[in-house]
Amino acid sequence: MKHLPMVSVIIPCYNEAGYIGPFLESLALQDYDKSRLEVIVADGMSTDRTRDEINRYRPAFSHFVLLDNPRRYVPHALNHCIREASGDIIVRLDVHCAYPDHYLSACVRHLLESEADNVGGILETVPGADTSEARAIAAALSHPFGIGNALFRTGHREPVFTDTVPFGCFRKSLFGRIGLFDEELLRNQDDEFNGRILRSGGRILLVPSICTRYFARPKRQQLWKMYFQYGLFKPLVIRKLGKPATLRQCVPPLLVGGLFLSLMLTLFLPAFYPLFAVPAVLYVLLLIAFSISAGSGKGLMAQLLITFPVLHFAYGSGFIAGFLRLLRPGRSMPHSLSDSR
């Protein structure tokens, strides 16, 4: 590129002492001209050593801004950063990732050379710890049986226009056109924003040569909590957009809701037993088959037999809980993730 645009990298974080240092170190190794790079971190008033780590790496950047985010959550952080950004291009990054040296330059190049409004790459999900449980979580998050046909997780050979990409690289003018991130969505704000891009006639480009390593949560308890929250806010996203972005979002709640309702029918009317037994047996058979195929040679079959259902039932039950919240008059979505259950 002959004239490099100014790029503002925006980073939400909260209590990320174990990740923020290596993340900022990888950001300092980017091959994009540092004089054309602005780094903005919005910290949710961390109570660990996150700020100490941030201050340790600040001298590596010529343009570095640390913002307070007293409301703590991601959409507030993102919007605060965007308002403060001076760049023509905004790149949103996540602390739980390691980025290749060409990440920024590749995203910017593809954004400028394409008709896309948002550009992102593939996520290579890696274990968050050296345990079989963590390895099974990473495997489940990379498998179609675990997360559906999300191309940025399952992979793709060629650049393709799709429904979503992780994080995102945008022209700042896009936010003036379609608005900022929705602060009512403590989770899934990126899904809703991408939905608005598509609804406005925009396009989202997935570039497989841009590959980022994502460190998954190491414990199934953490996985359950995260995916329950994703499911909880999804009905609100659908209501705001007017329709689901993809059919894969509806499969887990249909599974959970269908099994629960058919089980209730069976308890009162035994003649309806096949309504419960047939889908339950089919799910168990698919679970065993995919746990064997995904865990073969890795010693993960037993772990995957637990991890796949955690993904499905956490998201599905969260979705149903969110849907029921929206049906109840006067009941809003939680304003804190600690109040999400």
Short mmCIF file of C-alpha atoms in Angstrom, two decimals:
data_model
loop_
_atom_site.label_atom_id
_atom_site.label_comp_id
_atom_site.label_asym_id
_atom_site.label_seq_id
_atom_site.Cartn_x
_atom_site.Cartn_y
_atom_site.Cartn_z
CA MET A 1 0.00 0.00 0.00
CA LYS A 2 1.47 3.31 -1.08
CA HIS A 3 -0.20 5.48 1.58
CA LEU A 4 -0.88 3.56 4.76
CA PRO A 5 -4.09 4.56 6.51
CA MET A 6 -4.04 5.29 10.22
CA VAL A 7 -5.25 2.21 12.10
CA SER A 8 -6.79 2.26 15.58
CA VAL A 9 -6.62 -1.09 17.35
CA ILE A 10 -9.29 -1.30 20.04
CA ILE A 11 -9.04 -3.79 22.89
CA PRO A 12 -11.58 -4.45 25.66
CA CYS A 13 -10.18 -6.18 28.75
CA TYR A 14 -10.97 -6.98 32.36
CA ASN A 15 -8.80 -9.00 34.76
CA GLU A 16 -6.59 -10.42 32.01
CA ALA A 17 -3.23 -10.41 33.84
CA GLY A 18 -2.35 -13.84 32.46
CA TYR A 19 -3.01 -12.90 28.83
CA ILE A 20 -2.56 -9.14 28.33
CA GLY A 21 1.28 -9.19 28.42
CA PRO A 22 1.81 -11.84 25.71
CA PHE A 23 -1.01 -10.24 23.71
CA LEU A 24 0.61 -6.79 23.72
CA GLU A 25 3.96 -8.36 22.93
CA SER A 26 2.49 -10.01 19.83
CA LEU A 27 0.86 -6.71 18.89
CA ALA A 28 4.23 -4.95 19.14
CA LEU A 29 5.63 -7.46 16.60
CA GLN A 30 3.08 -6.55 13.93
CA ASP A 31 4.66 -5.56 10.61
CA TYR A 32 2.31 -2.58 10.17
CA ASP A 33 4.10 0.79 10.33
CA LYS A 34 4.03 1.70 14.04
CA SER A 35 3.80 5.41 13.23
CA ARG A 36 0.44 4.67 11.55
CA LEU A 37 -0.81 2.54 14.45
CA GLU A 38 -2.82 3.64 17.46
CA VAL A 39 -3.50 1.20 20.32
CA ILE A 40 -6.49 1.87 22.58
CA VAL A 41 -7.18 -0.38 25.58
CA ALA A 42 -10.41 0.00 27.55
CA ASP A 43 -9.95 -1.66 30.93
CA GLY A 44 -12.99 -2.54 33.03
CA MET A 45 -11.28 -1.40 36.25
CA SER A 46 -9.32 -4.63 36.64
CA THR A 47 -8.59 -5.82 40.17
CA ASP A 48 -5.62 -8.03 39.28
CA ARG A 49 -2.26 -7.06 37.71
CA THR A 50 -3.71 -6.29 34.28
CA ARG A 51 -2.88 -2.57 34.46
CA ASP A 52 0.66 -3.27 35.65
CA GLU A 53 1.16 -5.47 32.57
CA ILE A 54 -0.37 -2.81 30.31
CA ASN A 55 1.93 -0.11 31.65
CA ARG A 56 4.94 -2.41 31.18
CA TYR A 57 4.27 -2.66 27.42
CA ARG A 58 3.10 0.91 26.74
CA PRO A 59 6.59 2.14 25.68
CA ALA A 60 6.53 -0.33 22.76
CA PHE A 61 3.92 1.82 20.98
CA SER A 62 4.19 5.43 19.84
CA HIS A 63 0.42 5.97 20.11
CA PHE A 64 -1.07 4.22 23.15
CA VAL A 65 -4.24 5.16 25.05
CA LEU A 66 -5.53 3.50 28.22
CA LEU A 67 -9.19 4.20 28.95
CA ASP A 68 -11.28 3.43 32.02
CA ASN A 69 -14.39 1.35 31.40
CA PRO A 70 -16.28 1.53 34.72
CA ARG A 71 -19.26 -0.27 33.16
CA ARG A 72 -16.86 -3.18 32.57
CA TYR A 73 -18.60 -4.97 29.71
CA VAL A 74 -17.37 -5.40 26.15
CA PRO A 75 -19.86 -3.24 24.17
CA HIS A 76 -19.25 -0.25 26.44
CA ALA A 77 -15.48 -0.73 26.03
CA LEU A 78 -15.73 -1.00 22.25
CA ASN A 79 -17.88 2.11 21.88
CA HIS A 80 -15.66 4.13 24.21
CA CYS A 81 -12.64 3.13 22.12
CA ILE A 82 -14.35 3.92 18.81
CA ARG A 83 -15.33 7.39 20.01
CA GLU A 84 -11.73 8.07 21.02
CA ALA A 85 -10.14 6.52 17.91
CA SER A 86 -8.36 8.77 15.44
CA GLY A 87 -7.73 6.12 12.77
CA ASP A 88 -9.54 5.76 9.46
CA ILE A 89 -9.67 2.00 10.09
CA ILE A 90 -10.75 0.28 13.31
CA VAL A 91 -9.46 -3.20 14.19
CA ARG A 92 -11.05 -4.88 17.19
CA LEU A 93 -8.86 -7.50 18.91
CA ASP A 94 -9.37 -9.98 21.75
CA VAL A 95 -6.81 -10.54 24.49
CA HIS A 96 -7.28 -14.34 24.51
CA CYS A 97 -5.55 -14.68 21.14
CA ALA A 98 -2.12 -14.76 19.53
CA TYR A 99 -1.95 -12.96 16.18
CA PRO A 100 0.44 -13.55 13.27
CA ASP A 101 2.86 -10.71 12.50
CA HIS A 102 0.98 -9.84 9.31
CA TYR A 103 -2.48 -9.77 10.92
CA LEU A 104 -3.07 -6.02 10.79
CA SER A 105 -1.48 -5.45 7.39
CA ALA A 106 -3.42 -8.37 5.86
CA CYS A 107 -6.76 -7.25 7.32
CA VAL A 108 -6.24 -3.67 6.13
CA ARG A 109 -5.12 -4.75 2.66
CA HIS A 110 -8.13 -7.03 2.14
CA LEU A 111 -10.49 -4.37 3.49
CA LEU A 112 -9.18 -1.76 1.05
CA GLU A 113 -8.97 -4.12 -1.93
CA SER A 114 -12.40 -5.69 -1.51
CA GLU A 115 -15.97 -4.46 -1.28
CA ALA A 116 -16.19 -5.75 2.28
CA ASP A 117 -17.33 -3.72 5.28
CA ASN A 118 -15.78 -6.16 7.75
CA VAL A 119 -12.75 -8.42 7.31
CA GLY A 120 -11.53 -11.22 9.56
CA GLY A 121 -9.76 -14.55 9.50
CA ILE A 122 -9.82 -18.10 10.79
CA LEU A 123 -9.66 -18.98 14.48
CA GLU A 124 -7.41 -21.90 15.37
CA THR A 125 -8.77 -22.91 18.77
CA VAL A 126 -6.06 -24.19 21.11
CA PRO A 127 -6.36 -25.57 24.66
CA GLY A 128 -6.28 -23.08 27.49
CA ALA A 129 -4.34 -25.54 29.66
CA ASP A 130 -2.36 -28.76 29.33
CA THR A 131 -5.19 -31.07 30.42
CA SER A 132 -7.41 -33.55 28.60
CA GLU A 133 -10.45 -31.48 29.60
CA ALA A 134 -8.98 -28.35 28.00
CA ARG A 135 -7.96 -30.27 24.87
CA ALA A 136 -11.49 -31.66 24.54
CA ILE A 137 -12.96 -28.14 24.83
CA ALA A 138 -10.66 -26.91 22.06
CA ALA A 139 -11.59 -29.91 19.88
CA ALA A 140 -15.34 -29.40 20.44
CA LEU A 141 -15.09 -25.70 19.57
CA SER A 142 -13.44 -26.59 16.26
CA HIS A 143 -15.86 -29.34 15.23
CA PRO A 144 -19.11 -28.88 13.25
CA PHE A 145 -20.98 -31.10 15.72
CA GLY A 146 -19.96 -28.70 18.48
CA ILE A 147 -20.49 -25.31 16.85
CA GLY A 148 -22.24 -25.90 13.51
CA ASN A 149 -21.11 -24.49 10.18
CA ALA A 150 -19.28 -21.42 11.48
CA LEU A 151 -16.60 -21.18 8.79
CA PHE A 152 -14.23 -19.08 10.88
CA ARG A 153 -14.00 -22.00 13.34
CA THR A 154 -14.19 -25.02 11.04
CA GLY A 155 -11.99 -23.52 8.30
CA HIS A 156 -12.24 -22.67 4.60
CA ARG A 157 -9.81 -22.80 1.68
CA GLU A 158 -10.52 -19.56 -0.16
CA PRO A 159 -11.65 -16.06 0.82
CA VAL A 160 -15.44 -16.07 1.07
CA PHE A 161 -18.22 -13.65 1.97
CA THR A 162 -19.99 -14.99 5.05
CA ASP A 163 -22.28 -14.07 7.96
CA THR A 164 -19.65 -13.37 10.63
CA VAL A 165 -15.93 -13.24 11.35
CA PRO A 166 -14.10 -12.99 14.67
CA PHE A 167 -13.29 -9.52 16.03
CA GLY A 168 -13.28 -7.49 12.79
CA CYS A 169 -11.53 -4.84 10.72
CA PHE A 170 -13.78 -1.93 9.70
CA ARG A 171 -13.65 1.53 8.16
CA LYS A 172 -14.49 4.02 10.89
CA SER A 173 -17.09 5.54 8.58
CA LEU A 174 -19.11 2.31 8.93
CA PHE A 175 -20.00 3.21 12.52
CA GLY A 176 -21.30 6.58 11.41
CA ARG A 177 -23.48 4.81 8.84
CA ILE A 178 -25.02 1.97 10.88
CA GLY A 179 -24.26 2.96 14.48
CA LEU A 180 -22.06 1.64 17.27
CA PHE A 181 -22.25 -1.67 19.13
CA ASP A 182 -25.52 -2.26 20.99
CA GLU A 183 -24.79 -1.78 24.70
CA GLU A 184 -27.88 -3.72 25.74
CA LEU A 185 -26.13 -6.85 24.44
CA LEU A 186 -23.56 -7.79 27.07
CA ARG A 187 -22.93 -10.87 24.91
CA ASN A 188 -23.38 -11.34 21.15
CA GLN A 189 -22.95 -7.64 20.37
CA ASP A 190 -20.71 -8.62 17.44
CA ASP A 191 -23.42 -10.92 16.02
CA GLU A 192 -25.96 -8.12 16.08
CA PHE A 193 -23.49 -5.65 14.59
CA ASN A 194 -22.62 -8.05 11.77
CA GLY A 195 -26.32 -8.59 11.23
CA ARG A 196 -26.77 -4.85 10.78
CA ILE A 197 -23.92 -4.81 8.26
CA LEU A 198 -25.67 -7.46 6.16
CA ARG A 199 -29.10 -5.84 6.58
CA SER A 200 -27.68 -2.55 5.30
CA GLY A 201 -26.41 -4.29 2.16
CA GLY A 202 -22.83 -4.63 3.40
CA ARG A 203 -20.54 -7.64 3.13
CA ILE A 204 -18.33 -9.58 5.54
CA LEU A 205 -15.17 -11.21 4.18
CA LEU A 206 -13.47 -14.25 5.71
CA VAL A 207 -9.80 -14.58 4.67
CA PRO A 208 -8.39 -18.04 5.55
CA SER A 209 -4.76 -16.95 5.19
CA ILE A 210 -5.29 -14.75 8.25
CA CYS A 211 -5.16 -17.34 11.03
CA THR A 212 -5.34 -16.44 14.72
CA ARG A 213 -4.76 -18.75 17.67
CA TYR A 214 -7.58 -18.54 20.20
CA PHE A 215 -7.02 -19.83 23.74
CA ALA A 216 -10.23 -21.54 24.84
CA ARG A 217 -11.48 -21.64 28.40
CA PRO A 218 -9.81 -24.60 30.14
CA LYS A 219 -12.75 -25.73 32.30
CA ARG A 220 -16.18 -27.00 31.30
CA GLN A 221 -17.74 -24.92 34.07
CA GLN A 222 -16.36 -21.80 32.36
CA LEU A 223 -17.53 -23.11 28.99
CA TRP A 224 -21.05 -23.69 30.33
CA LYS A 225 -21.25 -20.19 31.79
CA MET A 226 -20.01 -18.54 28.58
CA TYR A 227 -22.30 -20.46 26.22
CA PHE A 228 -25.32 -20.09 28.51
CA GLN A 229 -24.76 -16.32 28.29
CA TYR A 230 -24.35 -16.49 24.50
CA GLY A 231 -27.66 -18.33 24.30
CA LEU A 232 -29.34 -15.98 26.78
CA PHE A 233 -28.77 -12.88 24.64
CA LYS A 234 -29.38 -14.53 21.26
CA PRO A 235 -33.22 -14.10 21.28
CA LEU A 236 -32.72 -10.37 21.85
CA VAL A 237 -30.33 -10.27 18.88
CA ILE A 238 -32.94 -12.04 16.75
CA ARG A 239 -35.65 -9.62 17.86
CA LYS A 240 -33.47 -6.62 17.05
CA LEU A 241 -32.53 -7.97 13.62
CA GLY A 242 -35.98 -9.37 12.84
CA LYS A 243 -34.73 -12.89 12.05
CA PRO A 244 -32.00 -15.40 12.95
CA ALA A 245 -28.72 -14.79 11.14
CA THR A 246 -28.28 -18.53 10.52
CA LEU A 247 -30.18 -21.75 11.19
CA ARG A 248 -27.33 -23.13 13.34
CA GLN A 249 -28.37 -20.69 16.08
CA CYS A 250 -31.74 -22.43 16.42
CA VAL A 251 -30.58 -26.06 16.62
CA PRO A 252 -29.50 -26.19 20.32
CA PRO A 253 -32.73 -24.60 21.69
CA LEU A 254 -34.80 -26.90 19.48
CA LEU A 255 -32.85 -29.88 20.84
CA VAL A 256 -33.17 -28.85 24.49
CA GLY A 257 -36.76 -27.64 24.20
CA GLY A 258 -37.86 -30.65 22.19
CA LEU A 259 -36.34 -33.16 24.61
CA PHE A 260 -37.79 -31.36 27.64
CA LEU A 261 -41.31 -31.02 26.25
CA SER A 262 -41.43 -34.59 24.95
CA LEU A 263 -40.16 -35.86 28.32
CA MET A 264 -42.93 -33.94 30.12
CA LEU A 265 -45.52 -35.39 27.75
CA THR A 266 -44.16 -38.87 28.33
CA LEU A 267 -44.45 -38.53 32.12
CA PHE A 268 -48.17 -37.75 31.86
CA LEU A 269 -49.01 -39.66 28.68
CA PRO A 270 -46.80 -42.74 28.25
CA ALA A 271 -48.06 -43.21 24.70
CA PHE A 272 -45.89 -40.24 23.72
CA TYR A 273 -42.72 -42.06 24.81
CA PRO A 274 -41.40 -42.39 21.21
CA LEU A 275 -41.48 -38.59 20.88
CA PHE A 276 -38.80 -38.47 23.54
CA ALA A 277 -36.98 -41.75 22.96
CA VAL A 278 -36.35 -41.43 19.22
CA PRO A 279 -34.64 -38.00 19.21
CA ALA A 280 -32.83 -38.81 22.49
CA VAL A 281 -31.40 -42.05 21.10
CA LEU A 282 -30.50 -40.34 17.82
CA TYR A 283 -28.65 -37.59 19.71
CA VAL A 284 -26.75 -40.12 21.83
CA LEU A 285 -25.75 -42.09 18.73
CA LEU A 286 -24.51 -38.92 16.99
CA LEU A 287 -22.71 -37.90 20.18
CA ILE A 288 -20.88 -41.23 20.37
CA ALA A 289 -20.02 -41.22 16.67
CA PHE A 290 -18.62 -37.69 16.64
CA SER A 291 -16.82 -38.16 19.96
CA ILE A 292 -15.06 -41.19 18.48
CA SER A 293 -14.18 -39.45 15.20
CA ALA A 294 -13.03 -36.18 16.81
CA GLY A 295 -11.21 -37.87 19.68
CA SER A 296 -9.64 -40.82 17.89
CA GLY A 297 -5.90 -40.99 18.39
CA LYS A 298 -6.03 -38.17 20.93
CA GLY A 299 -7.49 -40.02 23.90
CA LEU A 300 -10.35 -37.52 24.11
CA MET A 301 -13.42 -39.65 23.42
CA ALA A 302 -14.59 -39.80 27.05
CA GLN A 303 -13.99 -36.08 27.53
CA LEU A 304 -15.87 -35.20 24.33
CA LEU A 305 -18.85 -37.29 25.43
CA ILE A 306 -19.25 -34.70 28.18
CA THR A 307 -18.00 -31.58 26.41
CA PHE A 308 -20.27 -31.69 23.34
CA PRO A 309 -23.45 -31.81 25.48
CA VAL A 310 -22.11 -28.96 27.65
CA LEU A 311 -21.91 -26.79 24.52
CA HIS A 312 -25.32 -27.83 23.22
CA PHE A 313 -27.29 -27.73 26.47
CA ALA A 314 -25.66 -24.57 27.83
CA TYR A 315 -26.44 -22.60 24.67
CA GLY A 316 -29.87 -24.21 24.23
CA SER A 317 -31.03 -23.65 27.81
CA GLY A 318 -29.63 -20.10 27.77
CA PHE A 319 -31.54 -19.38 24.56
CA ILE A 320 -34.79 -20.66 26.07
CA ALA A 321 -34.21 -18.62 29.24
CA GLY A 322 -33.61 -15.51 27.12
CA PHE A 323 -36.71 -16.18 25.04
CA LEU A 324 -38.87 -16.58 28.16
CA ARG A 325 -37.45 -13.33 29.59
CA LEU A 326 -38.58 -11.46 26.47
CA LEU A 327 -42.09 -12.92 26.76
CA ARG A 328 -42.59 -11.71 30.33
CA PRO A 329 -44.00 -8.14 30.50
CA GLY A 330 -41.65 -5.74 32.23
CA ARG A 331 -38.79 -8.23 32.40
CA SER A 332 -35.68 -6.98 30.63
CA MET A 333 -32.42 -8.69 29.84
CA PRO A 334 -29.85 -8.70 32.66
CA HIS A 335 -27.74 -5.59 33.05
CA SER A 336 -24.95 -7.66 34.58
CA LEU A 337 -23.62 -11.07 33.57
CA SER A 338 -23.56 -12.02 37.26
CA ASP A 339 -27.37 -11.72 37.08
CA SER A 340 -27.68 -13.82 33.92
CA ARG A 341 -29.21 -16.89 35.52
#
